[in-house]
PDB file of C-alpha atoms in Angstrom:
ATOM      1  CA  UNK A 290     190.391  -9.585-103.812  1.00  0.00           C
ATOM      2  CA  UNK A 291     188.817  -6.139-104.767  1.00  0.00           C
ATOM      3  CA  UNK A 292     191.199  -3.770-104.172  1.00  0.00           C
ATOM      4  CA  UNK A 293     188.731  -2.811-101.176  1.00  0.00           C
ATOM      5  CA  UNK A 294     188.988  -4.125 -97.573  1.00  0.00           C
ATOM      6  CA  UNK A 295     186.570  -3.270 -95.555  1.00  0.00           C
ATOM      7  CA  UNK A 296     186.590  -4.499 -91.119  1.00  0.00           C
ATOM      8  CA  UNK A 297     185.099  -5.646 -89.637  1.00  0.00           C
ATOM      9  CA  UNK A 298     183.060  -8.144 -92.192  1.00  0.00           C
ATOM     10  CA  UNK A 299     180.186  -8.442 -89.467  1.00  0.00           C
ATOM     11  CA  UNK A 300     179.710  -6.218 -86.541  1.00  0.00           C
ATOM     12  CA  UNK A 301     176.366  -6.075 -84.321  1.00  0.00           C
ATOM     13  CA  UNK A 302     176.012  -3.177 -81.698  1.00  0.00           C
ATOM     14  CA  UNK A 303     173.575  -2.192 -79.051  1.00  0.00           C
ATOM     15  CA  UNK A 304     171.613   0.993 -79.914  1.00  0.00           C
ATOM     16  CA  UNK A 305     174.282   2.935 -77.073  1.00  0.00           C
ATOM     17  CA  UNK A 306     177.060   2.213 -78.621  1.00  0.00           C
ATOM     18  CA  UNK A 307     179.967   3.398 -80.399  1.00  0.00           C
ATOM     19  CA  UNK A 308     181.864   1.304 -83.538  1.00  0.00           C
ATOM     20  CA  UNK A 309     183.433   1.968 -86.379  1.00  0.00           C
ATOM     21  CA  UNK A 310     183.594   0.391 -89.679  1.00  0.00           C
ATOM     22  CA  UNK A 311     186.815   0.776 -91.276  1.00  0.00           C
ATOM     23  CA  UNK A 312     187.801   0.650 -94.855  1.00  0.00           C
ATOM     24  CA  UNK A 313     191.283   0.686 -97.556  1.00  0.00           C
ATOM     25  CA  UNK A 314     191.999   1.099-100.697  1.00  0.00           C
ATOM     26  CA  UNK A 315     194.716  -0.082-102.358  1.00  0.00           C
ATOM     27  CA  UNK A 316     193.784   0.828-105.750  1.00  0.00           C
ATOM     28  CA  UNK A 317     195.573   4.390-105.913  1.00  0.00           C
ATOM     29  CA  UNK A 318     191.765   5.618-106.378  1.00  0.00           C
ATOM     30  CA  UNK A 319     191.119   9.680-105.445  1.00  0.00           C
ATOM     31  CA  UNK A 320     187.720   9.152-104.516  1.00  0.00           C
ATOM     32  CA  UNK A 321     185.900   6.904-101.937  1.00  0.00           C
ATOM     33  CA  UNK A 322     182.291   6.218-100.857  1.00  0.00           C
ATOM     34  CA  UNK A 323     179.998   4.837 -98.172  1.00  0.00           C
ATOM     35  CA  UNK A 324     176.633   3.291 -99.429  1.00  0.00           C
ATOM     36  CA  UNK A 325     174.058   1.694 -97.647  1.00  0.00           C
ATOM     37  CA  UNK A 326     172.467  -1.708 -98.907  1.00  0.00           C
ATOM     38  CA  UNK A 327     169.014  -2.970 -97.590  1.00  0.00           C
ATOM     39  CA  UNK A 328     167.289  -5.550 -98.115  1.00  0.00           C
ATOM     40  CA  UNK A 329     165.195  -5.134-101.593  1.00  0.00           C
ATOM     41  CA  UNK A 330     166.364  -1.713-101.442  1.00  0.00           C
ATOM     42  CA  UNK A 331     168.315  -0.259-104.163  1.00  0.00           C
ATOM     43  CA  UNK A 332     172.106   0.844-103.370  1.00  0.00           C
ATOM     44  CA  UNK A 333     172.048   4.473-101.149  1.00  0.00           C
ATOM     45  CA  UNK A 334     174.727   6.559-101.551  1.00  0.00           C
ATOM     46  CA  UNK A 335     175.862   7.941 -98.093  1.00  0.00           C
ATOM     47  CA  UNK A 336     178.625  10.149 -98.307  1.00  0.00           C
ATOM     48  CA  UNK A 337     181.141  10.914-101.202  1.00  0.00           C
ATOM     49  CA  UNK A 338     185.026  11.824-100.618  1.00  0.00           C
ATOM     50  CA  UNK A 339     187.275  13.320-103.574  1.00  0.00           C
ATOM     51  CA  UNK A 340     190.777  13.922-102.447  1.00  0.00           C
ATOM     52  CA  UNK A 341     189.762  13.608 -98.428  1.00  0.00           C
ATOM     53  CA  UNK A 342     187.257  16.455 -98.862  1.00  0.00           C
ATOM     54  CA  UNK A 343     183.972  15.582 -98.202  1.00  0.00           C
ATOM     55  CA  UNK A 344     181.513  16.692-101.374  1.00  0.00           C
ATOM     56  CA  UNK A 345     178.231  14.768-101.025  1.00  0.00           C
ATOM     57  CA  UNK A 346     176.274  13.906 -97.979  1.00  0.00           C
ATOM     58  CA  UNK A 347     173.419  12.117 -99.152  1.00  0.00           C
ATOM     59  CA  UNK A 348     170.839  13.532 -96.022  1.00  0.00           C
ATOM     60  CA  UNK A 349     172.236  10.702 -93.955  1.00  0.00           C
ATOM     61  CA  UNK A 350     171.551  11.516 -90.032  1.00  0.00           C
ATOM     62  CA  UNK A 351     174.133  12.672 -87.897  1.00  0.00           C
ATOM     63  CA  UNK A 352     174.576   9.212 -85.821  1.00  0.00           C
ATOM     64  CA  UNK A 353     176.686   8.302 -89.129  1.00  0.00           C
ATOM     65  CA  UNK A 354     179.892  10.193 -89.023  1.00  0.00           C
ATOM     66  CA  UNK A 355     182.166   9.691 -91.603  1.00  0.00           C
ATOM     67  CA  UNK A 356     186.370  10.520 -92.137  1.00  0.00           C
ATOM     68  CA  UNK A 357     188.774  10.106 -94.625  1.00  0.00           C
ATOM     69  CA  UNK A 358     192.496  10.848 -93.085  1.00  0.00           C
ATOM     70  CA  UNK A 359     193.884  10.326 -96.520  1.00  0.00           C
ATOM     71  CA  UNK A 360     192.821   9.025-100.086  1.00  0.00           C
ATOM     72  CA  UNK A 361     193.501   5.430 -98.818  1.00  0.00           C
ATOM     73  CA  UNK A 362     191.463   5.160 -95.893  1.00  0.00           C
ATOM     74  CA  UNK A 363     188.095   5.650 -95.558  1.00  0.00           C
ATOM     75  CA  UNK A 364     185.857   5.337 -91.755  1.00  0.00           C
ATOM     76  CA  UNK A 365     182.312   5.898 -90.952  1.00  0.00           C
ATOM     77  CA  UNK A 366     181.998   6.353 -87.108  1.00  0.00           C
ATOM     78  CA  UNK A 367     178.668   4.915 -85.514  1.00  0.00           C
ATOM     79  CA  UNK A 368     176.830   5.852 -82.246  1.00  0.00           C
ATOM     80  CA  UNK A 369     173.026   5.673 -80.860  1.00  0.00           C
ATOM     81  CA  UNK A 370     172.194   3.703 -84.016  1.00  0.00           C
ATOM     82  CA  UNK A 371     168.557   2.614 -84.657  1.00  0.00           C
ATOM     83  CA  UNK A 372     167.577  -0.860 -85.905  1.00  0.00           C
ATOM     84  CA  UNK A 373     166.350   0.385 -88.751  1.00  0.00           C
ATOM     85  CA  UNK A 374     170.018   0.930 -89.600  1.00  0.00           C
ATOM     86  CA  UNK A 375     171.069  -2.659 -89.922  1.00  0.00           C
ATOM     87  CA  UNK A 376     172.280  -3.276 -93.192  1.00  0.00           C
ATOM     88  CA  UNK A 377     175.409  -4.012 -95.141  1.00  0.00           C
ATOM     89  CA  UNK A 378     177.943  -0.837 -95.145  1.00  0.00           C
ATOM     90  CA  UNK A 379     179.512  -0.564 -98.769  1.00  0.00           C
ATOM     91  CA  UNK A 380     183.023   1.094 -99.315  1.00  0.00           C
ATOM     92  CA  UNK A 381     183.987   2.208-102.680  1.00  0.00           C
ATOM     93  CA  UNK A 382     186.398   3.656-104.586  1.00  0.00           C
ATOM     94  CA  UNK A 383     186.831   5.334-108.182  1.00  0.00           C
ATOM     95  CA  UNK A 384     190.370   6.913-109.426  1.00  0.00           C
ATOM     96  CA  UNK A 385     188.359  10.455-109.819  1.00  0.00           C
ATOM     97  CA  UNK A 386     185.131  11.280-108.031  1.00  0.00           C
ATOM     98  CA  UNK A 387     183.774  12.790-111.510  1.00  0.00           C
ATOM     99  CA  UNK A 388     181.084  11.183-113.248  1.00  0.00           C
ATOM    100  CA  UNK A 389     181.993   8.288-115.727  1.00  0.00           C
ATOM    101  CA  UNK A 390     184.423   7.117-113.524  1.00  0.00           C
ATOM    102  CA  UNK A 391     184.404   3.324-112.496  1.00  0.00           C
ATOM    103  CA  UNK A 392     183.223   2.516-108.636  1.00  0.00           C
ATOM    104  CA  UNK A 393     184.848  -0.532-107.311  1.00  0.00           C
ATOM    105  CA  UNK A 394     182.932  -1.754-103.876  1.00  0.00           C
ATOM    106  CA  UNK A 395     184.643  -3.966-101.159  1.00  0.00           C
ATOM    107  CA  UNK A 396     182.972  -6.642 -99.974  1.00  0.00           C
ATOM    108  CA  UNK A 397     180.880  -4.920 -97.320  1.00  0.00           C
ATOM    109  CA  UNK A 398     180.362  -4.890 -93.847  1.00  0.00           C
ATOM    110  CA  UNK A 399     177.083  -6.110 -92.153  1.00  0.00           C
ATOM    111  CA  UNK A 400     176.040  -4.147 -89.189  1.00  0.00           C
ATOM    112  CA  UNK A 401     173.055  -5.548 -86.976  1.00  0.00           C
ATOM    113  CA  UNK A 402     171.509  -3.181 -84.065  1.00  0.00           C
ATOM    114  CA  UNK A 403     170.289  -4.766 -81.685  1.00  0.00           C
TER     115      UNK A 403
ATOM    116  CA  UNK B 149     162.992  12.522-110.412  1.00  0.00           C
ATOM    117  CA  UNK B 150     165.435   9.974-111.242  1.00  0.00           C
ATOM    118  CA  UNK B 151     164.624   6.298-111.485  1.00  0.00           C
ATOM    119  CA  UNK B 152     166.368   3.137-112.362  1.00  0.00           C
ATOM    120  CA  UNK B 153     164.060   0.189-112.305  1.00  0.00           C
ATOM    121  CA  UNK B 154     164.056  -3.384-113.701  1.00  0.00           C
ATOM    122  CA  UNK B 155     161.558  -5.261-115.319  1.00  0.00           C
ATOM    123  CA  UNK B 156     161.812  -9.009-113.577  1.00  0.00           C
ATOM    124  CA  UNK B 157     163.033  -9.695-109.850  1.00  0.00           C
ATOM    125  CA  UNK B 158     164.306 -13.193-110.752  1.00  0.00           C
ATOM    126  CA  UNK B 159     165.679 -14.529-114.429  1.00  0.00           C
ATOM    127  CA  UNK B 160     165.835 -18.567-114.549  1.00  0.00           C
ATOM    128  CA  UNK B 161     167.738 -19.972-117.163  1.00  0.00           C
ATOM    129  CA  UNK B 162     169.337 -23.288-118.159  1.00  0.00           C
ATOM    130  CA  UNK B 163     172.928 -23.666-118.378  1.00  0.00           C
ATOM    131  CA  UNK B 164     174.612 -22.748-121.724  1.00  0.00           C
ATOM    132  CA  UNK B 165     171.956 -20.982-122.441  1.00  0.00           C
ATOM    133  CA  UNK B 166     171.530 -16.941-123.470  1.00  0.00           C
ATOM    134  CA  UNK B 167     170.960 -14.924-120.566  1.00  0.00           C
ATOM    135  CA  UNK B 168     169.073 -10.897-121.348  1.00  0.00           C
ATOM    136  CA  UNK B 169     168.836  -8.811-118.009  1.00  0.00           C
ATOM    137  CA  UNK B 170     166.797  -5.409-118.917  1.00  0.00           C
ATOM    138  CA  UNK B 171     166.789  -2.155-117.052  1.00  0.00           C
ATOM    139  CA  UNK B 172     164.824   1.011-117.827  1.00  0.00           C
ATOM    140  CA  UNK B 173     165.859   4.338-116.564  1.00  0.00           C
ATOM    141  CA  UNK B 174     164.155   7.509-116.675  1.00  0.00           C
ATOM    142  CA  UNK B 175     166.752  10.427-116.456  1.00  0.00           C
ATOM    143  CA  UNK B 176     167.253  11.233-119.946  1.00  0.00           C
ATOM    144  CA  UNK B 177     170.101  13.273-119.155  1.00  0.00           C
ATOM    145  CA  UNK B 178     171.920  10.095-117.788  1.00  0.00           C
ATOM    146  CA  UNK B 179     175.687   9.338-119.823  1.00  0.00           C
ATOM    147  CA  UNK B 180     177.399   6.739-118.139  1.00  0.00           C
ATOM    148  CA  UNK B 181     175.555   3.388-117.595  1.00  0.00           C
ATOM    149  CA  UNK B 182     177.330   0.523-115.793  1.00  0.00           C
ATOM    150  CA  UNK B 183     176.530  -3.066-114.863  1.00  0.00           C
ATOM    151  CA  UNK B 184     177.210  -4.563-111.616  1.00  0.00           C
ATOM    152  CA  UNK B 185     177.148  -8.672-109.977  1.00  0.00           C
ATOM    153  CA  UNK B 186     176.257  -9.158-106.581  1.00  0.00           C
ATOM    154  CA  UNK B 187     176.698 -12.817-105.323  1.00  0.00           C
ATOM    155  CA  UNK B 188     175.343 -13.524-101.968  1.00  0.00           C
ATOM    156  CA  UNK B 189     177.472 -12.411 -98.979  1.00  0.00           C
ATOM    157  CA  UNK B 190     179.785 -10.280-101.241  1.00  0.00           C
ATOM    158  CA  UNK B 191     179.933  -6.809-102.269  1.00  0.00           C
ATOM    159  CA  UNK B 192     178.836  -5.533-106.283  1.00  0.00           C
ATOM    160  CA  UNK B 193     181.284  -6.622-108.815  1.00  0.00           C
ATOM    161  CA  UNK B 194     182.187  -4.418-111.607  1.00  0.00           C
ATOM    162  CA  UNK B 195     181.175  -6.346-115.196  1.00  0.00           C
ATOM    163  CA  UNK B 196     180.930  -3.548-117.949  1.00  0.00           C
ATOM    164  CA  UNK B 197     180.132   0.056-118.196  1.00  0.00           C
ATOM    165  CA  UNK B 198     179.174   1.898-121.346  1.00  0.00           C
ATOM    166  CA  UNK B 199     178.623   6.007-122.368  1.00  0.00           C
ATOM    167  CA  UNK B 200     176.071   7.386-123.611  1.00  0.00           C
ATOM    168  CA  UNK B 201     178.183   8.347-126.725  1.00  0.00           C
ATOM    169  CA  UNK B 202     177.928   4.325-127.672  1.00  0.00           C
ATOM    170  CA  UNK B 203     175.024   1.679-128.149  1.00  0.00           C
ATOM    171  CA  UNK B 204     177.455  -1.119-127.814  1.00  0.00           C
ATOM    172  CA  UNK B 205     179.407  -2.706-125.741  1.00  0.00           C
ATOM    173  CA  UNK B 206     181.248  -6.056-125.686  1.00  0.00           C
ATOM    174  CA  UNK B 207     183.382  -7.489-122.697  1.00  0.00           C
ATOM    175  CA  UNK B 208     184.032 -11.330-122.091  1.00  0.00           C
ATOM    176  CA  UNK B 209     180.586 -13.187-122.644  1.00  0.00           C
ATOM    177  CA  UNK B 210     178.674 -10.286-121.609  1.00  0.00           C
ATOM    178  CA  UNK B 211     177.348  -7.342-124.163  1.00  0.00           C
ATOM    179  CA  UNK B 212     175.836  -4.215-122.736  1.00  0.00           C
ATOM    180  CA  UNK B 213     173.226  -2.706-125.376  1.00  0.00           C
ATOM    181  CA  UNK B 214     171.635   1.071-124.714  1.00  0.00           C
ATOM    182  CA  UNK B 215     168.802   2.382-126.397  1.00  0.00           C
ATOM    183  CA  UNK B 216     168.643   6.057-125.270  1.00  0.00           C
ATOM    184  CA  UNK B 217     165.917   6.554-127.062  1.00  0.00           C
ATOM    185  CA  UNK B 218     163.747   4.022-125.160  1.00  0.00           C
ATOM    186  CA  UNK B 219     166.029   5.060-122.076  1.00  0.00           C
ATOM    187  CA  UNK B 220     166.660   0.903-121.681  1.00  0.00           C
ATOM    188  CA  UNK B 221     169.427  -1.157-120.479  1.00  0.00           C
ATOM    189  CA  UNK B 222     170.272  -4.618-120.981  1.00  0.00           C
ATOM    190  CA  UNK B 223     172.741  -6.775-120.061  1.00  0.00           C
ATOM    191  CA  UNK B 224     173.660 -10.402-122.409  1.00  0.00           C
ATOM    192  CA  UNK B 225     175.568 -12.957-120.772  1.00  0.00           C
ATOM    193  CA  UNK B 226     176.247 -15.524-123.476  1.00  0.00           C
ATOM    194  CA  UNK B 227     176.399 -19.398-122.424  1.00  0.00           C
ATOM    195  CA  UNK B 228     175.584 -18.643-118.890  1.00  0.00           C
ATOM    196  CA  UNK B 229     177.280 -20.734-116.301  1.00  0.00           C
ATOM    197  CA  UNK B 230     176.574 -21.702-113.092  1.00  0.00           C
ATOM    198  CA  UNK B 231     178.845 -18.956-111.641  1.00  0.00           C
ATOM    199  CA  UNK B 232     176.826 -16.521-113.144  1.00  0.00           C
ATOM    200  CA  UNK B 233     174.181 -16.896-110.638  1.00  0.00           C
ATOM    201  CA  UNK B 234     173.847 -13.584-108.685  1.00  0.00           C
ATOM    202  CA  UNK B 235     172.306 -10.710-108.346  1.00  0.00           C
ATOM    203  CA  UNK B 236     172.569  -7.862-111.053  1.00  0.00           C
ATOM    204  CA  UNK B 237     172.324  -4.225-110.766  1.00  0.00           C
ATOM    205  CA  UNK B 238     172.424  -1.436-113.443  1.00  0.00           C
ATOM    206  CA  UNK B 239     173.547   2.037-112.555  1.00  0.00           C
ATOM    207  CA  UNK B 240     173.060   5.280-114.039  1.00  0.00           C
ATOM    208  CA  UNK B 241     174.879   8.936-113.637  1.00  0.00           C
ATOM    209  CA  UNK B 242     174.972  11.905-115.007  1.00  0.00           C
ATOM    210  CA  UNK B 243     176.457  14.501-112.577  1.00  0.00           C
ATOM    211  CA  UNK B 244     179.367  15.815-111.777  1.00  0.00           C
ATOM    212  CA  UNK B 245     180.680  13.980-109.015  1.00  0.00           C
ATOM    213  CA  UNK B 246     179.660  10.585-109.329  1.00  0.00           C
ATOM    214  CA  UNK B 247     176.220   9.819-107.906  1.00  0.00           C
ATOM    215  CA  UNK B 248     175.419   6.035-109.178  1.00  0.00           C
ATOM    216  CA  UNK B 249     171.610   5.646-108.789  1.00  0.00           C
ATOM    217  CA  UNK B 250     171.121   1.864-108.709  1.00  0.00           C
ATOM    218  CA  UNK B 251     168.180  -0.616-109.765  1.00  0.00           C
ATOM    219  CA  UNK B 252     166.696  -3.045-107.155  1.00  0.00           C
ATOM    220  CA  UNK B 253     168.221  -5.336-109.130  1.00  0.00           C
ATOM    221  CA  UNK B 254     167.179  -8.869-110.849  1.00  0.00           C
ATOM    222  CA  UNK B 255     168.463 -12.137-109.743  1.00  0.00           C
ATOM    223  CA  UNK B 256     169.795 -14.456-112.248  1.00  0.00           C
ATOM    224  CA  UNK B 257     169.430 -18.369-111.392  1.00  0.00           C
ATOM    225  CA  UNK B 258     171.478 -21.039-113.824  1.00  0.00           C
ATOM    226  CA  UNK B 259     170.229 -24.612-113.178  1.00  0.00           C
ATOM    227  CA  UNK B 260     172.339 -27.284-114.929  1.00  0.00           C
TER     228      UNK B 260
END
């Protein structure tokens, strides 16, 4: 148990459709991320929240659409995905989105596009 | 720009034996430096972070050492177990809202 849940643990979508992946915290964290892991990629940050505002968007396309209701929850909306974007779908957290602060990751969720 | 690589994909080791994981990074402007476990179907576990302010670290069996003037990393894991078998990641930062750049990382196999 991480502190971060992340659903669904496996999803695989056609290249039409619309999912989300859903993610919460129960840490009491400020700050929450999406990153992308590939395989023999390094981690890729997506998007960074700090206090539900959204303050980094790493140049991810627009088919990723994420939203962050409230410092607990944490979703990145999916539609028209490519292939190319199966991966596993890191949440985070850290108690302040500064630097030095500690990221804690869930335990992912692995998208396939199919 | 910035860089975080590692210096061997895969680390074999016998059981209760020393393990050394390496990482060199390039930013010299990086301050915070953490180390991360990855086991296979699960997402990166926190082990030990350290600032740039240090060049020592000590958690439970593991010791983080940085060398900022070599800009390198390493991670010890002392009598390595079984369980440590994973994946390992460094991560490095240095701006204001946190922006982890991570390592391909180097996998760790303990054989009994």
């Amino acid at each position: 148990e991480t502190g971060v849940t992340q659903t669904p643990r496996h999803l695989v979508m056609g290249m039409t459709n619309k999912k989300s992946l859903k993610c919460e915290q129960h840490l009491g964290h400020n700050a929450m991320y999406w990153y992308k892991q590939s395989a023999k990629k390094p981690l890729e940050l997506m998007f960074v929240y700090s206090l539900e505002e959204r303050v980094e968007n790493n140049s991810v396309p627009s088919r990723f659409s994420p939203e962050c209701p409230n410092s607990s929850h944490l979703f990145l909306h999916l539609h028209t995905l490519q292939p190319e974007d199966s991966a596993l779908y890191l949440c985070a957290s850290s108690p302040q989105g500064g630097a030095g602060n500690t990221i804690y990751f869930g335990e992912g969720s692995w998208l396939t596009v199919v | 720009g910035e860089s975080v690589g590692l210096h061997l994909p895969t680390l074999s080791v016998q059981e209760g034996d020393n393990s050394i994981i390496n990482c060199a990074y390039s930013n010299s402007a990086s301050d915070y430096f953490i180390w991360y476990k990855q086991e296979s179907g699960k997402g990166p576990q926190f082990i030990i972070d350290i600032r740039s302010n240090m060049d020592k670290r000590q958690g439970q069996r593991v010791t983080v050492l940085l060398n900022k003037t070599v800009k390198h990393l390493s991670l010890q894991i002392a009598a390595t177990q079984p369980g440590d078998s994973a994946v390992y990641f460094c991560a490095e930062s240095n701006t204001g809202f946190q922006k982890l750049v991570f390592g391909t990382g180097t996998r760790l196999l303990v054989s009994p």
